[in-house]
Coordinates of C-alpha atoms in Angstrom, one line a residue:
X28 CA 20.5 -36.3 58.6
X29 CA 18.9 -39.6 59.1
X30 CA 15.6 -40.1 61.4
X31 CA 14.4 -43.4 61.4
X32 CA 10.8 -42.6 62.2
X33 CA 10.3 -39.0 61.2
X34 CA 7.9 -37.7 58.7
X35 CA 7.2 -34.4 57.0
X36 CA 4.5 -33.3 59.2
X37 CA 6.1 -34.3 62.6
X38 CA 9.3 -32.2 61.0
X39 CA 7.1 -29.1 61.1
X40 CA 5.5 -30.3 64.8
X41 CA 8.7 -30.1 66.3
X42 CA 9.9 -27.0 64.6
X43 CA 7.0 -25.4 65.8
X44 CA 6.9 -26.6 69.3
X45 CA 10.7 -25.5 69.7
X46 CA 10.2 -21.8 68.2
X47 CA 6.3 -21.7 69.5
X48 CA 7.4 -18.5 71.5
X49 CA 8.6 -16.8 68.3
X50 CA 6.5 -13.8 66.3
X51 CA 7.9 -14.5 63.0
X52 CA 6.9 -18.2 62.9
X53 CA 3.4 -19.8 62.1
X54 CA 2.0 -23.4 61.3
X55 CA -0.8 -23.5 58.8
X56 CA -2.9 -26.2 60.7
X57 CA -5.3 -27.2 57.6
X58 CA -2.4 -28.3 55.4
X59 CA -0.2 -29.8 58.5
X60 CA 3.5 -30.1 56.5
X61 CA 3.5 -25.7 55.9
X62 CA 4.5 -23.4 57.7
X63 CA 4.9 -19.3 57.5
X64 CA 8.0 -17.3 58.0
X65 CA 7.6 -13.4 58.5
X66 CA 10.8 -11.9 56.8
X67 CA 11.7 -8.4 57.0
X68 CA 10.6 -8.3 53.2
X69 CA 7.3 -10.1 53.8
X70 CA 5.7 -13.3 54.9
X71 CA 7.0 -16.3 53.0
X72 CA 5.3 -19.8 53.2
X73 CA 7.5 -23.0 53.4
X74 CA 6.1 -26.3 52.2
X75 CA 7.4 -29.0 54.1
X76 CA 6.7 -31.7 52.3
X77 CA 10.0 -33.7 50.7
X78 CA 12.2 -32.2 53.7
X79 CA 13.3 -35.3 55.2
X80 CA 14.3 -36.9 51.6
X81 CA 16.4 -34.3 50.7
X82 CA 18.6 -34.8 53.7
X83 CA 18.8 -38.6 53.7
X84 CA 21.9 -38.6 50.9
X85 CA 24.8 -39.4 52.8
X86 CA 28.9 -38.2 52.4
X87 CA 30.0 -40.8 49.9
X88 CA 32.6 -43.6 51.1
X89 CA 35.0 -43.3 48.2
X90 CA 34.9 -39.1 48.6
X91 CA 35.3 -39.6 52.3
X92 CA 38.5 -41.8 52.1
X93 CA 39.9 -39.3 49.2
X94 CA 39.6 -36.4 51.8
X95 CA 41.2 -38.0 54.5
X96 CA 44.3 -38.8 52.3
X97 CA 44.6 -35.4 51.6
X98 CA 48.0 -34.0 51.9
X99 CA 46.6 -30.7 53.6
X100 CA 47.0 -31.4 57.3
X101 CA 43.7 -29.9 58.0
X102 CA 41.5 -31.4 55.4
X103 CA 43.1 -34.6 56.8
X104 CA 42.3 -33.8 60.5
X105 CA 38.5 -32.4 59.4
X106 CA 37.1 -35.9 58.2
X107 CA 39.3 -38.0 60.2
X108 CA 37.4 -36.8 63.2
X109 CA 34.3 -37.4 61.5
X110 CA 35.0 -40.8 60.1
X111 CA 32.7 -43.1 62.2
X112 CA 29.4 -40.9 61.5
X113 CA 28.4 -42.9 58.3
X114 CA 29.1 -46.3 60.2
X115 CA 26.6 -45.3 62.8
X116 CA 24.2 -43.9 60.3
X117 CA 24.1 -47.4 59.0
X118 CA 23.9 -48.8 62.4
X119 CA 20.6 -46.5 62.5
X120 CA 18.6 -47.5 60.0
X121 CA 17.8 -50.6 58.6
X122 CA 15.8 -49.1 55.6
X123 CA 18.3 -46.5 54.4
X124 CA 19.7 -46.7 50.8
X125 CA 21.9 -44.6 49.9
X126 CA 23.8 -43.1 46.8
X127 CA 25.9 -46.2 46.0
X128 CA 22.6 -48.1 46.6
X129 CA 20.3 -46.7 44.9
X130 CA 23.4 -46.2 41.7
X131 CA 22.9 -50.3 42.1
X132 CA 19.5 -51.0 42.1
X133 CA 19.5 -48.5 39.1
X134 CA 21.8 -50.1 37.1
X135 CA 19.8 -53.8 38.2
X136 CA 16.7 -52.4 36.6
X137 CA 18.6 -51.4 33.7
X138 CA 20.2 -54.8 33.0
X139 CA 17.2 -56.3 33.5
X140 CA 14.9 -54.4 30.7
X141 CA 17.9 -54.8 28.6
X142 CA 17.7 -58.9 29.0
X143 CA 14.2 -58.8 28.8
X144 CA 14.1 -56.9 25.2
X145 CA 16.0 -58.0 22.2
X146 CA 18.9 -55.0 21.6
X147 CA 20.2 -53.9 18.7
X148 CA 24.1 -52.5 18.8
X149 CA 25.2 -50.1 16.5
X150 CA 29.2 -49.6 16.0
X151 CA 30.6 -46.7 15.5
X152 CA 34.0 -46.1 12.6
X153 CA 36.1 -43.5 12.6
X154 CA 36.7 -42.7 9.1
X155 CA 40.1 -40.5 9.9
X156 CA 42.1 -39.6 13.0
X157 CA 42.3 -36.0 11.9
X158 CA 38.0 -35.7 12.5
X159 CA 37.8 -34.0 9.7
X160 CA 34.2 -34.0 8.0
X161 CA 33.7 -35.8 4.2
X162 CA 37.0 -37.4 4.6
X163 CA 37.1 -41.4 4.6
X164 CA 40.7 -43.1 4.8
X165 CA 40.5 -46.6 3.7
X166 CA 43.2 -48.1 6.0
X167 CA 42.1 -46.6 9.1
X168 CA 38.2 -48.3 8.7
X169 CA 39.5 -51.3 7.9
X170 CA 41.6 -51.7 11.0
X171 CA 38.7 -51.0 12.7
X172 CA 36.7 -53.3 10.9
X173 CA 39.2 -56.1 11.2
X174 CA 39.8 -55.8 14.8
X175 CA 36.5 -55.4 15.7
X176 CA 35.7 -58.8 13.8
X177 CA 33.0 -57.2 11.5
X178 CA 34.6 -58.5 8.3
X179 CA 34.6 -61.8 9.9
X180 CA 31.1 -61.8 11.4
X181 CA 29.9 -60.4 7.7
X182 CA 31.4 -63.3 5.9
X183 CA 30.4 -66.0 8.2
X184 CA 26.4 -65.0 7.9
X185 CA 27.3 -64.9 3.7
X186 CA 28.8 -68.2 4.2
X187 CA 25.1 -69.4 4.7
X188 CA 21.7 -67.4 3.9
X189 CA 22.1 -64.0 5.1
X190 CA 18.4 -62.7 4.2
X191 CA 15.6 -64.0 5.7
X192 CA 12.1 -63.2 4.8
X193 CA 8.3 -64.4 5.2
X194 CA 7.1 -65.7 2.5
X195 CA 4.0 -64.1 2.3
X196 CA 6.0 -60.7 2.1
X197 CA 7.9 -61.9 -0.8
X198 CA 5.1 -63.0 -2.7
X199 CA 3.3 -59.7 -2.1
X200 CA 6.9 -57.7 -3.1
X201 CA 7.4 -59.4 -6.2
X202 CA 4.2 -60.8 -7.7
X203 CA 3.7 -57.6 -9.4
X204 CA 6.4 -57.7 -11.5
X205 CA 5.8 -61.8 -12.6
X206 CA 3.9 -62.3 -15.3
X207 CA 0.5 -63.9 -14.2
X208 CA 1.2 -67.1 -16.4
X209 CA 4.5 -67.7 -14.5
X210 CA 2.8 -68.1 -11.2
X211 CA 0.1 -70.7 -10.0
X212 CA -3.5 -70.3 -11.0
X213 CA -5.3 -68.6 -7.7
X214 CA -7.1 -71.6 -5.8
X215 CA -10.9 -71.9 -5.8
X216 CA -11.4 -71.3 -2.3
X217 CA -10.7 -66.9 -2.3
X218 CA -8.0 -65.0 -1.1
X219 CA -5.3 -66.5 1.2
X220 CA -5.5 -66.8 4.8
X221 CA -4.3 -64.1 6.6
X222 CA -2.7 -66.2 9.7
X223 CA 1.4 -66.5 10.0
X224 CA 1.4 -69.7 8.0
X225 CA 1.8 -69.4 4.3
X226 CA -1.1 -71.3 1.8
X227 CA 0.3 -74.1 -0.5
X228 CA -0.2 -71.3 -3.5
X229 CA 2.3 -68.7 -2.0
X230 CA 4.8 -71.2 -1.4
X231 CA 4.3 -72.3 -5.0
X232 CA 4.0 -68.6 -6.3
X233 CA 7.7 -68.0 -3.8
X234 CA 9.1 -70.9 -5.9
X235 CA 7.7 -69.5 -9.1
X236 CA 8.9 -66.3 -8.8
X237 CA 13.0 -67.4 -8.0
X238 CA 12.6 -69.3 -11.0
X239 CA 11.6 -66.3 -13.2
X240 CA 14.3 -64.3 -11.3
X241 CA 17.1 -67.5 -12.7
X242 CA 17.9 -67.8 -8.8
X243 CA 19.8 -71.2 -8.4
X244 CA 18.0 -73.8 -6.4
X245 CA 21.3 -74.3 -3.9
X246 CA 21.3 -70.5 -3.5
X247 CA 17.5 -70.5 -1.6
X248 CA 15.6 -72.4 0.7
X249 CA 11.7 -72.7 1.6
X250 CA 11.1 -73.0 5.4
X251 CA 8.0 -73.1 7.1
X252 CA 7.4 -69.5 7.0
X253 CA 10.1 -67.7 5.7
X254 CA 11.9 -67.8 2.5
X255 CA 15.8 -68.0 3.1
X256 CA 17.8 -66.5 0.1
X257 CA 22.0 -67.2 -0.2
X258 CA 24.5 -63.9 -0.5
X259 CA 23.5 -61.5 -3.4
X260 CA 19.9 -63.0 -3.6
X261 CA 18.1 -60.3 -2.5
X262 CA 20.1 -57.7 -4.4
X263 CA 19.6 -59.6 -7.4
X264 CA 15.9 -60.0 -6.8
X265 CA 15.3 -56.3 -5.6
X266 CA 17.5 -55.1 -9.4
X267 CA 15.0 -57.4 -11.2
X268 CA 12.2 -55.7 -9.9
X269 CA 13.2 -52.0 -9.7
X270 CA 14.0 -52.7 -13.6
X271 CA 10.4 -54.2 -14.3
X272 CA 9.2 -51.2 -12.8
X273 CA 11.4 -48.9 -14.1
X274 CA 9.5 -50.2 -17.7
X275 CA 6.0 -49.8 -16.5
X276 CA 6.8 -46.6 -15.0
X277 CA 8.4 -45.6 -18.4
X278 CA 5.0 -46.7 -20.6
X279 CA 3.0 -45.2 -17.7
X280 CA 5.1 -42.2 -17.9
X281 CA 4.4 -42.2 -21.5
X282 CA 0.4 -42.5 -21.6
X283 CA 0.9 -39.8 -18.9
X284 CA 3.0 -37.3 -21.1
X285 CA 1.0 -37.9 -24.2
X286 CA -2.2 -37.5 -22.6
X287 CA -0.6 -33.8 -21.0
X288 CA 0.7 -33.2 -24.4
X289 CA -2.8 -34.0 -26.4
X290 CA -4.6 -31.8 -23.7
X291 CA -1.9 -29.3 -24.2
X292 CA -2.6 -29.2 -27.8
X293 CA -5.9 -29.0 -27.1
X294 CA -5.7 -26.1 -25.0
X295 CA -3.3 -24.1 -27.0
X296 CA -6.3 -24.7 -30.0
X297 CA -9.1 -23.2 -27.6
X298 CA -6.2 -20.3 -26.6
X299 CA -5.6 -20.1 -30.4
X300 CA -9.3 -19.9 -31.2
X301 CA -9.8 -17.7 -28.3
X302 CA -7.3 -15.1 -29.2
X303 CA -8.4 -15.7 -33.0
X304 CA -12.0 -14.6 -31.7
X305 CA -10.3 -11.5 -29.6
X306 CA -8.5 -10.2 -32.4
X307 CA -12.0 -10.1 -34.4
X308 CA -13.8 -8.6 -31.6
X309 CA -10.6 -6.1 -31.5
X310 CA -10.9 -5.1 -35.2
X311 CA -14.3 -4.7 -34.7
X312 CA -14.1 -2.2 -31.9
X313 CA -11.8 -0.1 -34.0
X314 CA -13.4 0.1 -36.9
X315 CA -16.4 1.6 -34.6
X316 CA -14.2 3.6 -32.8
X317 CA -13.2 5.0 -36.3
X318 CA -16.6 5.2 -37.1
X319 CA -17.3 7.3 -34.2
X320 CA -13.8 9.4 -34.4
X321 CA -15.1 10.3 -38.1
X322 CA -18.6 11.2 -37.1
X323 CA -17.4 13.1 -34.3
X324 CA -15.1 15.3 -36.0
X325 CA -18.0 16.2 -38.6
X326 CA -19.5 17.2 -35.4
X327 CA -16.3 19.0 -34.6
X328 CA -16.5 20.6 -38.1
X329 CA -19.9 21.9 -38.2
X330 CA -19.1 23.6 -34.5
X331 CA -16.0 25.0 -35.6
X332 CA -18.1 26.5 -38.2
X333 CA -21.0 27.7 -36.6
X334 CA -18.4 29.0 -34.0
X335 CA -16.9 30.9 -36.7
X336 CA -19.6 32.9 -38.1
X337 CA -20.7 33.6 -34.2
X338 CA -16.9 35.0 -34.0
X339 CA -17.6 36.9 -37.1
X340 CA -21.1 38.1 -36.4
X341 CA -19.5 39.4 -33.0
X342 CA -17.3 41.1 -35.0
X343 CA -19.6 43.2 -37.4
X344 CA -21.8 43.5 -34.5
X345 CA -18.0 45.6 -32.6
X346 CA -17.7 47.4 -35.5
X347 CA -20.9 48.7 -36.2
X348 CA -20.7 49.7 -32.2
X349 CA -17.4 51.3 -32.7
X350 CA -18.0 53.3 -35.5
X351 CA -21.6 54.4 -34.2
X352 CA -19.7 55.2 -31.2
X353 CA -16.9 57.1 -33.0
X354 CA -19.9 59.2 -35.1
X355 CA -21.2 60.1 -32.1
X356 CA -17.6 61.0 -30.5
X357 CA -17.3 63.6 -33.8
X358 CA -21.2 64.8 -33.6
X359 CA -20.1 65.5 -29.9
X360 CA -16.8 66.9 -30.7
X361 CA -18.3 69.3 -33.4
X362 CA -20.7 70.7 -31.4
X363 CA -18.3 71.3 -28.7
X364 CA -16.1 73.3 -31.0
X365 CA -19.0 75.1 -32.2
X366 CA -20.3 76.1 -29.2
X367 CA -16.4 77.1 -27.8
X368 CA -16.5 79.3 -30.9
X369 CA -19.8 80.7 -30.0
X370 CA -18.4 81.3 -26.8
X371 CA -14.7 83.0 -27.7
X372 CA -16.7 85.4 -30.4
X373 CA -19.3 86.0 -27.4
X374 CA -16.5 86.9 -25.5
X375 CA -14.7 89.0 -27.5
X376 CA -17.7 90.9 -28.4
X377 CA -18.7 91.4 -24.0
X378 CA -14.5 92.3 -23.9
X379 CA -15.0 95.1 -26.5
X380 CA -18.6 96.5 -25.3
X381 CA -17.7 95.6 -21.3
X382 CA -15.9 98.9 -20.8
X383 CA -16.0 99.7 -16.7
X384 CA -17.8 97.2 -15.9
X385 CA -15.6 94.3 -17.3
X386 CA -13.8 93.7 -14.4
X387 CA -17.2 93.1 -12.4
X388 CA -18.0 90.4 -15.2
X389 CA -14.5 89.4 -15.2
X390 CA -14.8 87.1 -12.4
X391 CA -18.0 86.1 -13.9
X392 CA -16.2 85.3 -17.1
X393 CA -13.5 83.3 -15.6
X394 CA -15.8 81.1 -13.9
X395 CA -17.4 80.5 -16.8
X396 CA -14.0 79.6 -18.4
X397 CA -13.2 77.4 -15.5
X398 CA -16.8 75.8 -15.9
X399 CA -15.8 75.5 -20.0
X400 CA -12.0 73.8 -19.0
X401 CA -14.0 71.6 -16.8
X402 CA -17.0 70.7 -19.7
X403 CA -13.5 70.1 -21.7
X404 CA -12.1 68.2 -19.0
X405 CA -14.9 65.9 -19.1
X406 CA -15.2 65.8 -22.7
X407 CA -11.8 65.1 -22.7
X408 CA -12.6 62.2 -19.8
X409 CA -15.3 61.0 -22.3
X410 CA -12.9 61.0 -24.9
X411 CA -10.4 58.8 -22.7
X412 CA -13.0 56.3 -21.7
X413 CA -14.2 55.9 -25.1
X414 CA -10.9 55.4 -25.7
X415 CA -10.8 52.7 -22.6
X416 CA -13.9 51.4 -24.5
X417 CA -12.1 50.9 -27.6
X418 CA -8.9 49.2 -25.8
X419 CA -10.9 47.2 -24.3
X420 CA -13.1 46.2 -27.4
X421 CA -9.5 45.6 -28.8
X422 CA -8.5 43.5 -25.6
X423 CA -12.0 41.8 -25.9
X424 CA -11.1 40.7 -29.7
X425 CA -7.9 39.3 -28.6
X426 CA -9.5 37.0 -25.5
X427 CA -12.5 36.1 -28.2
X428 CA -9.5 35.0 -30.8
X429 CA -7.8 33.2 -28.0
X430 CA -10.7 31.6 -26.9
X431 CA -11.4 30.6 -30.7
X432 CA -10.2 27.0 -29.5
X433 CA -12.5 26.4 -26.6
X434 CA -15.2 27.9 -28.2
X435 CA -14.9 25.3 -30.6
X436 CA -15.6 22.8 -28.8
X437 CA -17.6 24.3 -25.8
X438 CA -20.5 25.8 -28.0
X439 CA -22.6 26.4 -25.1
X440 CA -20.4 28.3 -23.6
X441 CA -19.1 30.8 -26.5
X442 CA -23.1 31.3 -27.2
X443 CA -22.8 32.3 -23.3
X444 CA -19.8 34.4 -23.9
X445 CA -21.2 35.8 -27.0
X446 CA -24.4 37.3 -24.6
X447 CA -22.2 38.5 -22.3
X448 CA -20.3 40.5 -24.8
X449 CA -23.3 41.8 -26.1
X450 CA -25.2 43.1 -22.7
X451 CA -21.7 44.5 -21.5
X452 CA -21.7 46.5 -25.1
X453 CA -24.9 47.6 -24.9
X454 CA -24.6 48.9 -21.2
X455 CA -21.5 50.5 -22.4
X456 CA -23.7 52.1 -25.0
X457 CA -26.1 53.1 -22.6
X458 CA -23.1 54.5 -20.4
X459 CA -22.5 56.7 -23.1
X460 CA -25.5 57.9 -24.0
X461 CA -26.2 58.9 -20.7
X462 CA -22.9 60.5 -20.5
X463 CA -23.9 62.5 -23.7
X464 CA -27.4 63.6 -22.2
X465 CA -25.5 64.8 -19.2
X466 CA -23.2 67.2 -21.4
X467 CA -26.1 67.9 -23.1
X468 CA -27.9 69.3 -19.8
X469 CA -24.9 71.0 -19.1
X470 CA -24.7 73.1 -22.1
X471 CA -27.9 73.9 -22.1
X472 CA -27.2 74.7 -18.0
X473 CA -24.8 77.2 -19.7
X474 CA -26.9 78.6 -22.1
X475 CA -29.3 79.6 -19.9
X476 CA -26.8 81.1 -17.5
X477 CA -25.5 83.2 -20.5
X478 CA -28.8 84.5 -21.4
X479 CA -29.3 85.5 -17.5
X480 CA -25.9 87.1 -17.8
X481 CA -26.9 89.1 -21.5
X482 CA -29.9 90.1 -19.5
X483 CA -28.1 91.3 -16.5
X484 CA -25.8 93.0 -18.6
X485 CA -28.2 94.5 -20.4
X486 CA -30.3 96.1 -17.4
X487 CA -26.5 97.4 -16.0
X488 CA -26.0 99.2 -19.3
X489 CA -29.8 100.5 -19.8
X490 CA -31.4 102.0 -16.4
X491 CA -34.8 103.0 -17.9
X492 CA -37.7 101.5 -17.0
X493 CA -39.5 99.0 -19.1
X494 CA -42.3 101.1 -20.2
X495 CA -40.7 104.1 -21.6
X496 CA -38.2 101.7 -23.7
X497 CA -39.3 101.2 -27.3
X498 CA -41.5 97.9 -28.3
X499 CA -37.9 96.6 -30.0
X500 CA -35.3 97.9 -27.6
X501 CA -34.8 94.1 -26.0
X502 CA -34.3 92.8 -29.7
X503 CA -32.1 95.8 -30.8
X504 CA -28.5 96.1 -29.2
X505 CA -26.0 94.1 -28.7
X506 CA -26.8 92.5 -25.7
X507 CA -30.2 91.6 -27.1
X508 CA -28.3 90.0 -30.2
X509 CA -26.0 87.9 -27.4
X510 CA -29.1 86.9 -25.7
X511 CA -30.9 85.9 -29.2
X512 CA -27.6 84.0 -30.0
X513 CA -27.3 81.9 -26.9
X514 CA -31.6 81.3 -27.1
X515 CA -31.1 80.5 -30.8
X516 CA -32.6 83.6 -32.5
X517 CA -31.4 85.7 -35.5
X518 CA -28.2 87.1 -35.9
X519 CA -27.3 90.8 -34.4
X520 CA -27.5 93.5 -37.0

């Protein structure tokens, strides 16, 4: 599309003014060149702006022609009928360029930044025909190098002086490696101007400097300000100075590694001494830690020891307890038997004398044998928990021999044990002494039940009253001898 006096802005104008009527379209009058579209999605704004330039690119010529040559008949007929609208788009506007125009007028810009720069062409060899990577085949490069005319264009420019270069470059490349009294004294005046034009004393120090290098005169040349130097000049002069350098790098590399190697030696010295020093502070540190292992197990020693005679104190200390225990276990035991003796002959005697009225004591008498099974059930409980006592006196030995090796060394704590050992046996002790009074409350319980029998007994077998009985009858009898005997009096006649 192609309008010869159309703009962005009168573009939207138009399109406005044609679908004014219509909801879905709306001109955003600030910006002029926008316009909105409501979409069944959403509203979408268009920016108008670059509309026109996008449609200007014509149908190309050449593309035109090709379609109308087409062997489809209908291709043909489609742009044969439509052959004459690029001649009167050209007939419409004088200022229209189009792709084959503006193809030209890029490729004039082109050419002329190319003519107005110097170029530099860089041409490329195939090394093989296979284009294989790494692999160079010697007659195929120099075909190419022969009929592209670089061998000949390389040995025409070595014919005559193929490196060029200012003088006061080559003075400042290769000075360094001149000795000083091969080149010029330095004039008067200071340092050399620093304008394009070399001084009189680097042309002389240029001059000075081929000669030291044995550079024929006919091979170099001295222009105004640039030193021309023949074929293998400059290779020869570069070699010259890479093997000065190649010295002075090797003395510098020298002083270098011997200065590394006397600071090595130095430091390996101070690491020497250092370690030398550690191994003295080391030795040092062990023979106090000896020191201190000695002392400490002189300190282990004397509490083993002390530790020892507190194990063996404990121990007499068990043993008295035990066998004051077991004394008073047989003290206990033989008074038992004593009194069960008592009791069988006082029975025996009440079975002979009872007559009719043994069976009303009978009951009387078995009670008092289930009350004596029961005193000798709890003697015999006694006897088991003294027994307990002495297993676990026993079991107490073992955990104070097994604890022989902490107690060595925690002193504190077997002194500890040791108290603990000793309240627990003497609340055991107490335990049993206690016990003891209680069967010593109960036998004298008994006695006095006995003697209230004996009296009972007595009344049953003697109806008299008091008074007419004889001073001695309660002392006389046998029932007065059972009641002496159980209150501890003489013996019956």
């Amino acid at each position: 599309c192609v309008f010869p006096k159309g703009t962005d802005e009168s573009f939207v104008a138009k399109l406005h003014a044609a679908n004014k009527e219509h909801s879905r379209l709306s001109v955003l009058q600030p910006e002029g060149s926008a316009f909105r579209v409501a979409h069944y999605a959403g509203s979408v704004k268009y920016q108008a702006r670059g509309f026109l330039n996008k449609n200007k690119a014509p149908f190309s010529e050449d593309l035109l022609v090709l379609l109308r040559t087409s062997s489809e008949p209908f291709v043909a007929t489609l742009f044969a009928q439509e052959a004459a609208a690029p001649q009167a788009g050209k007939r419409g506007g004088r200022g229209f360029r189009g792709v084959v125009g503006g193809y030209a007028a890029e490729l004039d810009e082109l050419l002329r930044v190319i003519r107005s720069s110097t170029a530099h062409f860089v041409r490329c060899i195939k090394p093989n025909v296979r284009k294989a990577a790494r692999c160079f085949e010697e007659p195929v490069v120099m075909r190419q190098l022969r009929c592209g005319g670089v061998l000949e264009a390389v040995r025409v420019f070595a014919s005559g002086f193929p490196d060029r270069m200012p003088i006061r470059d080559f003075v400042g490349t290769y000075c360094s490696v001149v000795a000083p009294s091969k080149l010029p004294p330095h004039p008067p005046g200071g340092p050399p101007s620093q304008g394009d034009a070399p001084t009189a004393w680097e042309r002389g120090a240029c001059a000075a400097i081929l000669r030291a290098f044995d550079v024929a005169d006919e091979a170099t040349a001295l222009g105004h300000t640039k030193v021309f130097l023949g074929a293998g000049v400059a290779a020869h002069c570069k070699a010259k100075r890479e093997a000065r350098l190649a010295g002075l790098i090797a003395v510098v590399q020298a002083a270098a590694r011997g200065l590394l190697a006397r600071r090595s030696l130095r430091r390996r010295a101070a690491l020497r001494e250092k370690e030398e020093e550690r191994e003295r502070q080391i030795a040092a540190l062990q023979a106090q830690q000896e020191a201190e292992r000695a002392a400490t197990r002189g300190a282990v020693g004397l509490r083993r020891k002390a530790s020892f005679e507190r194990e063996a104190s404990v121990k007499r200390r068990q043993q008295q307890e035990r066998a004051a225990a077991a004394k008073r276990t047989e003290e206990a035991t033989a008074s038992w038997a004593a009194r069960e003796a008592e009791l069988t002959k006082l029975h025996t005697e009440l079975t002979r004398q009872a007559g009719r009225k043994q069976a009303a004591l009978a009951a009387e008498l078995a009670q008092l044998t289930a009350a004596l099974r029961k005193a000798e059930e709890r003697n015999a409980a006694l006897e088991r928990a003294q027994a307990e006592e002495r297993a676990a006196a026993a079991a107490r030995e073992v955990e104070l021999q097994t604890a022989v090796s902490h107690w060595r060394d925690e002193a504190a704590l077997a002194a500890q044990r040791e108290q603990q050992a000793s309240e627990m046996g003497e609340a055991r002790l107490a335990q049993a002494v206690e016990r003891e009074g209680e069967a010593r409350d109960e036998a004298s319980f008994f006695r006095a039940r006995f003697q209230e029998l004996a009296l009972s007994f007595a009344r049953a077998q003697d109806p008299a009253p008091p008074r007419s009985r004889p001073p001695n009858a309660d002392g006389g009898g046998f029932f007065g001898a059972v009641a002496s005997l159980i209150g501890g009096g003489a013996k019956p006649r």
